[in-house]
Amino acid sequence: MASQVLLIKPKRFVDDRGWFCEPYNKNRFKDLGIADDFVQDNQSLSVRAGTLRGLHFQTPPHQQGKLVRCVTGKIFDVVVDIRRGSPTYGQWVGAELNAENGYQLYVPAGYAHGFLTLEESTEVMYKVTDFYAPKNDAGLQWNDPQINIRWPFLEGVEPLLSPKDQAQALLADFDSPFLYDGVPMSLVEV
């Protein structure tokens, strides 16, 4: 399994009709170091711009790697390193994913994930490497001052959060079950 956060830029084949691409190709992903077995696809629709979902993850033994893409609209996608002992523990990386650029973000297990919608009626799809396990569902505060994510909020728009996301833990109160694997977090474009 890859332990690096990857910003994947699938090649698009453009002609007079539009374009065609392969968002997922097992052989290509294996060449990128992603040999994960994706077992479930998830999709969300956020009606309002400024909807914030996250920061989410599942704990062992049901930890999840994710492959995230935005199929309609635009998001700012964020990943936070929560691997105990990592020199980048508590740090974050982010990227804009949108329907036009077709970029995807690969989020290995051991990282928290969240996103902010930057347009109305934004749809996000993502593959995960384990099934949803309610007892292992966890998260961190989206606005934790220790993490200090610079969310690109739209002027005059307050973030819309679920009650669950409003009550997530702070990083300082989190005892991470994830261990550092020797690869510091960075955002690698492929």
Coordinates of C-alpha atoms in Angstrom, one line a residue, residues 68-164:
V68 CA -11.5 11.1 -3.9
R69 CA -12.8 13.0 -6.9
C70 CA -15.2 15.8 -7.5
V71 CA -17.6 15.0 -10.4
T72 CA -19.7 18.2 -10.3
G73 CA -18.7 21.5 -8.8
K74 CA -15.6 22.3 -6.9
I75 CA -14.0 21.4 -3.5
F76 CA -11.0 22.2 -1.5
D77 CA -9.8 18.8 -0.3
V78 CA -7.7 18.4 2.8
V79 CA -5.6 15.6 4.3
V80 CA -4.1 15.6 7.9
D81 CA -1.3 13.3 9.0
I82 CA -2.4 11.5 12.2
R83 CA 0.3 8.8 12.3
R84 CA 1.9 8.7 15.7
G85 CA 5.6 9.4 15.6
S86 CA 5.5 11.1 12.1
P87 CA 7.6 14.2 11.7
T88 CA 4.5 15.7 9.9
Y89 CA 2.0 14.6 12.6
G90 CA -0.8 17.2 12.7
Q91 CA 0.2 18.9 9.5
W92 CA -2.1 19.2 6.5
V93 CA -2.0 19.4 2.7
G94 CA -4.8 20.5 0.4
A95 CA -5.7 20.6 -3.2
E96 CA -8.6 21.9 -5.3
L97 CA -10.5 19.1 -7.1
N98 CA -13.2 20.0 -9.5
A99 CA -15.2 18.6 -12.4
E100 CA -13.1 20.5 -14.9
N101 CA -9.7 19.4 -13.9
G102 CA -10.7 15.8 -13.1
Y103 CA -8.0 15.5 -10.4
Q104 CA -8.2 12.9 -7.7
L105 CA -6.7 12.7 -4.2
Y106 CA -5.4 9.4 -2.9
V107 CA -5.6 9.4 0.9
P108 CA -3.9 6.4 2.6
A109 CA -5.1 5.0 5.9
G110 CA -3.5 7.0 8.8
Y111 CA -4.7 10.3 7.6
A112 CA -7.8 12.4 8.4
H113 CA -9.8 13.7 5.4
G114 CA -12.2 16.5 4.8
F115 CA -13.4 19.0 2.2
L116 CA -15.1 22.3 1.7
T117 CA -17.5 22.9 -1.2
L118 CA -16.7 26.0 -3.3
E119 CA -19.7 25.8 -5.5
E120 CA -23.4 25.0 -5.1
S121 CA -24.6 21.5 -6.0
T122 CA -21.2 19.9 -5.7
E123 CA -21.0 16.1 -5.9
V124 CA -18.0 14.1 -4.6
M125 CA -17.3 10.4 -5.2
Y126 CA -14.7 8.3 -3.4
K127 CA -13.6 4.8 -3.3
V128 CA -12.7 3.3 0.1
T129 CA -10.6 0.2 1.1
D130 CA -12.9 -1.0 3.9
F131 CA -16.6 -1.0 4.6
Y132 CA -18.2 1.6 6.8
A133 CA -17.8 0.5 10.4
P134 CA -19.8 2.8 12.8
K135 CA -17.8 1.7 15.9
N136 CA -14.6 2.8 14.1
D137 CA -15.9 6.0 12.7
A138 CA -13.9 8.9 14.1
G139 CA -12.8 12.5 13.3
L140 CA -11.1 15.7 14.3
Q141 CA -12.3 19.3 14.6
W142 CA -12.2 21.0 11.2
N143 CA -11.0 24.2 12.9
D144 CA -8.5 22.8 15.4
P145 CA -6.0 25.6 16.1
Q146 CA -3.1 23.0 16.4
I147 CA -3.8 21.8 12.8
N148 CA -4.6 25.4 11.6
I149 CA -6.1 24.5 8.1
R150 CA -6.4 27.6 5.9
W151 CA -9.8 26.8 4.5
P152 CA -10.7 29.1 1.5
F153 CA -14.0 30.2 2.8
L154 CA -16.2 32.2 0.4
E155 CA -16.7 35.8 1.5
G156 CA -19.7 36.2 3.8
V157 CA -20.4 32.4 3.9
E158 CA -20.3 30.6 7.2
P159 CA -19.4 26.9 6.9
L160 CA -22.3 24.5 7.0
L161 CA -21.4 21.5 9.2
S162 CA -23.2 18.4 10.5
P163 CA -23.8 18.2 14.3
K164 CA -21.3 15.3 14.3

